[in-house]
Coordinates of C-alpha atoms and ligand atoms in Angstrom, one line a residue:
X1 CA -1.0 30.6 13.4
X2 CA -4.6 31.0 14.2
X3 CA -4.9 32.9 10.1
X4 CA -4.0 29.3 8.9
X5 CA -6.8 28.0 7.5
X6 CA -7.6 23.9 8.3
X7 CA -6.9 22.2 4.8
X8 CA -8.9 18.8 3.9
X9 CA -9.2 16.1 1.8
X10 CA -8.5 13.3 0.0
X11 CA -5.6 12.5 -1.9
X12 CA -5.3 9.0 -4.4
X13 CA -1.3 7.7 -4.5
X14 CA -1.6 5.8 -8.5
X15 CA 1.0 3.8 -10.5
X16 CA 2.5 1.3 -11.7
X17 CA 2.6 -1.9 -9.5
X18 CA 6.2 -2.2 -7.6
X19 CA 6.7 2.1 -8.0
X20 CA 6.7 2.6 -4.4
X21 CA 3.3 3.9 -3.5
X22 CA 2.6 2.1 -0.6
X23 CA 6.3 2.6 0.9
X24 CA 5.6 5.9 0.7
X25 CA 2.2 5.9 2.1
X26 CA 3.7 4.2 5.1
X27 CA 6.4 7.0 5.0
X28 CA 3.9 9.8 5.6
X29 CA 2.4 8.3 7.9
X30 CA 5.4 7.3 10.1
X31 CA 3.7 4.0 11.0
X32 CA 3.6 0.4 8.9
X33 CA -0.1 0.1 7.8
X34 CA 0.5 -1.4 4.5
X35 CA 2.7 -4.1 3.4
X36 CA 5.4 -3.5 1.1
X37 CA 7.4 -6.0 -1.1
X38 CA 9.6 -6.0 -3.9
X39 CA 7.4 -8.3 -6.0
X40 CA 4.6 -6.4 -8.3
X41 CA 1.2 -6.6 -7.1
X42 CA 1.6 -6.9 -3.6
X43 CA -1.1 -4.2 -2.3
X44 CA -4.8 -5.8 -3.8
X45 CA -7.1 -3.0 -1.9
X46 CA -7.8 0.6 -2.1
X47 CA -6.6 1.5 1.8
X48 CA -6.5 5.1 3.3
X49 CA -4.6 6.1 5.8
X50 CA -4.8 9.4 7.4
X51 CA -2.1 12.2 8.3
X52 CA -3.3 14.8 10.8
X53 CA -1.5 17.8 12.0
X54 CA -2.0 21.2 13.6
X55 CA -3.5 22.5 10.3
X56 CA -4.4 19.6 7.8
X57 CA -6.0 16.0 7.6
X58 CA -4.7 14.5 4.4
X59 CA -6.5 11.2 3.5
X60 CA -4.2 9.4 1.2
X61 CA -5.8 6.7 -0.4
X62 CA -2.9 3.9 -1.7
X63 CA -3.8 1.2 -4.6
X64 CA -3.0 -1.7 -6.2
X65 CA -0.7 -1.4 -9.2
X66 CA -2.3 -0.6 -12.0
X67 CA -1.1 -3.2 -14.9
X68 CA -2.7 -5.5 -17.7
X69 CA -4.7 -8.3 -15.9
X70 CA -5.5 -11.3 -16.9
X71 CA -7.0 -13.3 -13.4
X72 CA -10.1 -12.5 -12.1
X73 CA -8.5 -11.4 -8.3
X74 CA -6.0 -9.0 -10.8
X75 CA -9.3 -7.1 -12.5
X76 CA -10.6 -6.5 -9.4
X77 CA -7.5 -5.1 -8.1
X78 CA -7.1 -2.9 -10.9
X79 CA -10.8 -1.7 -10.8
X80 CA -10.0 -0.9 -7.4
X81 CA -7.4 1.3 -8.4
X82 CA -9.0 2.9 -11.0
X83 CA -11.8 3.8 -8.8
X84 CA -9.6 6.4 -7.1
X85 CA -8.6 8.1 -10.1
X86 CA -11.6 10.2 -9.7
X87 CA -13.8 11.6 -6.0
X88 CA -10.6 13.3 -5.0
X89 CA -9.0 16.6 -4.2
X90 CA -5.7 15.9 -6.0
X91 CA -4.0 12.8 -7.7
X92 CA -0.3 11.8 -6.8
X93 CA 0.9 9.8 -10.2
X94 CA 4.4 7.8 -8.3
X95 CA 6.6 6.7 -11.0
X96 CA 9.8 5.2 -10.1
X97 CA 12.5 7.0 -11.5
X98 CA 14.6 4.2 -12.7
X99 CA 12.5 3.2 -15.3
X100 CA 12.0 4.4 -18.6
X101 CA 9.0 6.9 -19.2
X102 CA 5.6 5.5 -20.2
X103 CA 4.5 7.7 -22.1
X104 CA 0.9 6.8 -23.1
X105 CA 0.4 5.4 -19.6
X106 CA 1.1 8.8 -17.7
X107 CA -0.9 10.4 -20.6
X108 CA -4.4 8.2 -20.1
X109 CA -4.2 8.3 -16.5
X110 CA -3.8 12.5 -16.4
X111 CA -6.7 12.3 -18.9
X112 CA -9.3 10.2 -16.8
X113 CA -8.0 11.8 -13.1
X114 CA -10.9 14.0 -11.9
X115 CA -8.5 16.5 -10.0
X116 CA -5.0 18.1 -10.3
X117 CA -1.9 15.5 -10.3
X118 CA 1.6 16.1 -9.5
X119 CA 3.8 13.6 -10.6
X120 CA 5.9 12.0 -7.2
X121 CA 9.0 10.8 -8.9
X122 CA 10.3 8.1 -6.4
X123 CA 13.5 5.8 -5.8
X124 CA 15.9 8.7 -6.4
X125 CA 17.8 7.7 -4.4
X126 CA 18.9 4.9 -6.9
X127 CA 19.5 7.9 -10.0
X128 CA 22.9 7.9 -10.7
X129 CA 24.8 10.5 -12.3
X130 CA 22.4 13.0 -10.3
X131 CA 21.9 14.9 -13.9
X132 CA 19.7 11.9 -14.6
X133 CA 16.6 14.0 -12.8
X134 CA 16.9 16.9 -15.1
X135 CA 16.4 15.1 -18.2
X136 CA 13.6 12.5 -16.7
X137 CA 11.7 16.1 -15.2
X138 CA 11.9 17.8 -19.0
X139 CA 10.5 14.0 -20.0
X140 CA 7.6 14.5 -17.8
X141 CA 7.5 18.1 -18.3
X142 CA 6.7 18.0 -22.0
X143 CA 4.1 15.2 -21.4
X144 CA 1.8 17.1 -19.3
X145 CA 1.4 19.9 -17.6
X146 CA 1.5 19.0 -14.3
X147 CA 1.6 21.7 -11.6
X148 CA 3.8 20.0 -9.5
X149 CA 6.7 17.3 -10.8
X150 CA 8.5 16.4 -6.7
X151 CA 11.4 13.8 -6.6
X152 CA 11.2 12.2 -3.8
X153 CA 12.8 8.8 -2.0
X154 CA 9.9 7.2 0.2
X155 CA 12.4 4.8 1.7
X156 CA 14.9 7.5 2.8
X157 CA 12.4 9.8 3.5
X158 CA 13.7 12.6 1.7
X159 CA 11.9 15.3 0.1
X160 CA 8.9 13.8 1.9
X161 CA 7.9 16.8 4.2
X162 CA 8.1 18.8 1.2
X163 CA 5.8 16.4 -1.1
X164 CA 3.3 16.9 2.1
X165 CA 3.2 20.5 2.0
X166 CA 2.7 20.5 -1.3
X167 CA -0.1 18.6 -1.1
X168 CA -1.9 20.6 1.9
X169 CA -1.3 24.1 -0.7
X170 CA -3.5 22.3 -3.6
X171 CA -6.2 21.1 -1.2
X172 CA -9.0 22.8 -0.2
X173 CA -10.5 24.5 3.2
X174 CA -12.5 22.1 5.2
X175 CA -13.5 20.4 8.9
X176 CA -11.3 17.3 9.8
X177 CA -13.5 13.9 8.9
X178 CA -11.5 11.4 11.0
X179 CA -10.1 12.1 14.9
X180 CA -6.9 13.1 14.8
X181 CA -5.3 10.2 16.5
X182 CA -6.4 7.9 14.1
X183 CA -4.2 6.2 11.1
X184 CA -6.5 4.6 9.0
X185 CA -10.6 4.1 9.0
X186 CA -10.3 0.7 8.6
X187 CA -10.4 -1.6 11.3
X188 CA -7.2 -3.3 13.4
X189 CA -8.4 -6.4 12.2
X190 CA -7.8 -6.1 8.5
X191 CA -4.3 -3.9 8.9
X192 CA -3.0 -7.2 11.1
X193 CA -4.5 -9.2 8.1
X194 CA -1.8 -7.2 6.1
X195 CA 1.1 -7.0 8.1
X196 CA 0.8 -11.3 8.3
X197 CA 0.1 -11.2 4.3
X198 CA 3.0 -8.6 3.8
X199 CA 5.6 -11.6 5.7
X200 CA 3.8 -13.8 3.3
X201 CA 4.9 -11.6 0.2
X202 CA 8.4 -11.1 1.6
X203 CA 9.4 -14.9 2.8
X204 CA 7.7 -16.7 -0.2
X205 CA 8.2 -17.0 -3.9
X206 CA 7.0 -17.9 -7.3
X207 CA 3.0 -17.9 -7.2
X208 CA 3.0 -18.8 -3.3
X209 CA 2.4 -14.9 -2.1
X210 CA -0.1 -14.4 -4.6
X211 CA -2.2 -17.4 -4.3
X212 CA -2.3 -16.0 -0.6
X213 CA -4.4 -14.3 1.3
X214 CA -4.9 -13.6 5.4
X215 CA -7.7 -13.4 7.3
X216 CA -8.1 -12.5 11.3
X217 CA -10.4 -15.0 13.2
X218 CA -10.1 -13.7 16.5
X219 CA -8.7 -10.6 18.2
X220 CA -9.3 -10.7 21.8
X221 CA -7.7 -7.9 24.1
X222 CA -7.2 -10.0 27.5
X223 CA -6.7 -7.9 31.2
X224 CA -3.2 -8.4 31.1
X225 CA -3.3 -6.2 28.2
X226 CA -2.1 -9.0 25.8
X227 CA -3.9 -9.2 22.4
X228 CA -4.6 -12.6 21.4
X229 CA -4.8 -13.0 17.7
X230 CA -5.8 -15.9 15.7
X231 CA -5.4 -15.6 11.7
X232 CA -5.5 -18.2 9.1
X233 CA -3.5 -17.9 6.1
X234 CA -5.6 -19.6 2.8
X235 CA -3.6 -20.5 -0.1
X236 CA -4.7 -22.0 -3.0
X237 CA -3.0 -25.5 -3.0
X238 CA -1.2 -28.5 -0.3
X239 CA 1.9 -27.7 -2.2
X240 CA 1.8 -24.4 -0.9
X241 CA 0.5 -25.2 2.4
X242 CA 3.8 -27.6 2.2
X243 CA 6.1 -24.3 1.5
X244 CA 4.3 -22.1 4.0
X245 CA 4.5 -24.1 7.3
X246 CA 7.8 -25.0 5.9
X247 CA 10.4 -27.6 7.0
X248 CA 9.4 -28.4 10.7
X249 CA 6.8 -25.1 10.6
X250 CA 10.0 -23.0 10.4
X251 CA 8.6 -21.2 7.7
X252 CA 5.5 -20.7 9.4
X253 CA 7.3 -19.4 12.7
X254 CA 9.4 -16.9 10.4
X255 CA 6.1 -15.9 9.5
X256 CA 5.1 -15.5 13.0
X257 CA 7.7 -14.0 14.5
X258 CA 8.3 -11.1 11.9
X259 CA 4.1 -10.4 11.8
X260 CA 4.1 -10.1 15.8
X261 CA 6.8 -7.7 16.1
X262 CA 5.2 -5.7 13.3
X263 CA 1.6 -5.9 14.7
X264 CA 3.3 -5.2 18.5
X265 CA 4.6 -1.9 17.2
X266 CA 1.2 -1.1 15.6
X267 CA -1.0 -1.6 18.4
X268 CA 1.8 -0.8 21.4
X269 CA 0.7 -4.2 23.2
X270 CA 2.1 -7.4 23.5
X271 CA 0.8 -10.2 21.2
X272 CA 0.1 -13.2 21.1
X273 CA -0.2 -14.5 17.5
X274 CA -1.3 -17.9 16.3
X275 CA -1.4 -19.0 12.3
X276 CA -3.3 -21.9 10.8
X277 CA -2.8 -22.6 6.5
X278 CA -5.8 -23.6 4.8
X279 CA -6.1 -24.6 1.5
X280 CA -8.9 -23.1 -0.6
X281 CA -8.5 -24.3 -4.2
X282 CA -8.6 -21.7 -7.1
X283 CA -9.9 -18.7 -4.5
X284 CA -8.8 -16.3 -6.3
X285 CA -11.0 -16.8 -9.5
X286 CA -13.9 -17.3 -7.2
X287 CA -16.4 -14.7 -6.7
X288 CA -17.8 -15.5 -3.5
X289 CA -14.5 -16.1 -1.7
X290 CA -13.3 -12.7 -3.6
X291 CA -16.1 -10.8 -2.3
X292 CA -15.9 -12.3 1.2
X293 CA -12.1 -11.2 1.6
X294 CA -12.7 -7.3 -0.1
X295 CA -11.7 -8.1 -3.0
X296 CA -14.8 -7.4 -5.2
Ligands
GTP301 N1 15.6 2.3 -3.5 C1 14.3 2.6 -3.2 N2 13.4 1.5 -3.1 C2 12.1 1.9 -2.9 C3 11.7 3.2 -2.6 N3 10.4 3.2 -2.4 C4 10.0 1.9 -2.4 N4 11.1 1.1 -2.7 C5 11.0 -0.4 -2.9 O1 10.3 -0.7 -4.0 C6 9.6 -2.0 -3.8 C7 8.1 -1.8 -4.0 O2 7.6 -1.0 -3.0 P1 6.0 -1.0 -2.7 O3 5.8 0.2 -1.8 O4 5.5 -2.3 -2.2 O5 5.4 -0.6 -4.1 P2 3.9 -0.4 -4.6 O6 3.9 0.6 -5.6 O7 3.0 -0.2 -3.4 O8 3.6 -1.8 -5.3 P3 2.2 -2.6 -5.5 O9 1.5 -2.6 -4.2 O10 2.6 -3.9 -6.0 O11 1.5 -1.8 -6.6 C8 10.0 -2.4 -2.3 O12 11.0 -3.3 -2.4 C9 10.4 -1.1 -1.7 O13 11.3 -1.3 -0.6 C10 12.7 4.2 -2.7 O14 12.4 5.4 -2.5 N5 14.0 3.8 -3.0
MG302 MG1 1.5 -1.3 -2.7

């Protein structure tokens, strides 16, 4: 054991919004950090969260969906995923392997990555007749030559462990950056911020999630070892307020009650979680409000 050399680095998870990356990011890590929905677009920041073991620390850095955007709050998302095309020790391209192939997508992305990309193909779990994976790996195959091509299924889990060894072969040698008990470098506060949003994402519809945004006020660790949290969620008009609190704030409880549990597991305390809706008209084409929230 003691030959093994301690592998390093960072690793960017790119694609197509609604692919899967972020599932799988929380996969790896074996913990929720990032929210997951099945709308497009529901990750809007460049997070990393870290995997350490007895010979590695992986930094896997997740993105938004990288798609045509017209809003401002869209171009900065997509900014922010381009910035992690490059600065890294190895690109993992997630396509999700129900959809057709992209060809000139996959093919400017490989060109402008600064490192080595295997291609992660995801949601096989959905490919029916089986065969299906042998013609969509020659697809990819004669598209680029990518040292890796791994199918995978981030919300089964399987082939995950082997994706992950993969990656540690293709990084290099190097000191840990992070403490090894440590999932991401960003702090609780914004990662509760998410889990709330993530509820957000999953209970509402039409342009409600993304008009949308959380932010923690207070987080207070009392002696009883009860966190105390206060978060508002902003959204961009009273209609919306009007769909999030809901009829008689049942909406708003939903909310609540599906954030708590998430953010109890997280932290291993109890919780005590209280939401305010504020309405902040057209915050997501302002620059200021973009900036303050980590958007910009
Ligand atoms: N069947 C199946 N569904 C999956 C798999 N991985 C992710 N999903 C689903 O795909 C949807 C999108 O997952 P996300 O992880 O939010 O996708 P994303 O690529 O991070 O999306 P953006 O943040 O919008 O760019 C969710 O409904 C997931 O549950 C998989 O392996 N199999
Ligand atoms: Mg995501």
């Amino acid at each position: 054991m003691n030959d093994t050399p301690f592998k390093a680095g960072f690793v960017s998870i790119i694609g197509r919004p609604n692919v899967g990356k972020s599932t799988l990011l929380n996969r790896i890590l074996g913990e929720k950090i990032v929210a997951v929905s099945d709308k497009p677009q529901t990750t809007r920041n460049v997070i990393r969260g870290i995997f350490s073991d007895k010979t590695s620390q992986i930094v896997f850095v997740d993105t938004p969906g990288i798609h045509t955007a017209r809003t401002r709050i869209n171009r900065a998302m997509v900014d922010a995923a381009m910035s992690a095309v490059t600065g890294i020790d190895l690109m993992l391209l997630v396509v999700d392997s129900t959809e057709k192939i992209e060809e000139k997508f996959i093919k400017d992305i490989c060109l402008k990555a600064g490192a080595a990309v295997y291609l992660v193909l995801n949601k096989i779990d959905q490919v029916t007749p089986r065969e299906m994976l042998f013609s969509l790996i020659e697809g990819y195959t004669s598209l680029y030559d990518f040292p890796e091509i791994i199918p995978v299924s981030a919300q089964t889990g399987s082939n995950i462990q082997r994706l992950v060894d993969l990656v540690r072969e293709k990084l290099p040698e190097g000191e840990p950056l992070f403490p090894d008990d440590i999932l991401t470098d960003l702090p609780e506060k914004f990662i509760v911020a998410e889990l709330i949003r993530e509820k957000v994402f999953r209970l509402t519809n039409r342009e409600v999630p993304y008009g949308a945004a959380v932010v923690v006020e207070a987080f207070n660790e009392r002696e009883n070892g009860l966190v105390a949290i206060n978060a508002i969620i902003m959204v961009e008009r009273d209609s919306h307020k009007g769909i999030i609190i809901g009829k008689k704030g049942t909406m708003l409880k939903k909310i609540g009650e599906q954030a708590r549990h998430d953010i109890e597991r997280l932290l291993g305390t109890r919780v005590y979680l209280e939401l305010f809706v504020q309405v902040q008209e057209r915050w997501t084409e302002r620059t200021a409000m973009l900036r303050e929230l980590g958007y910009e």
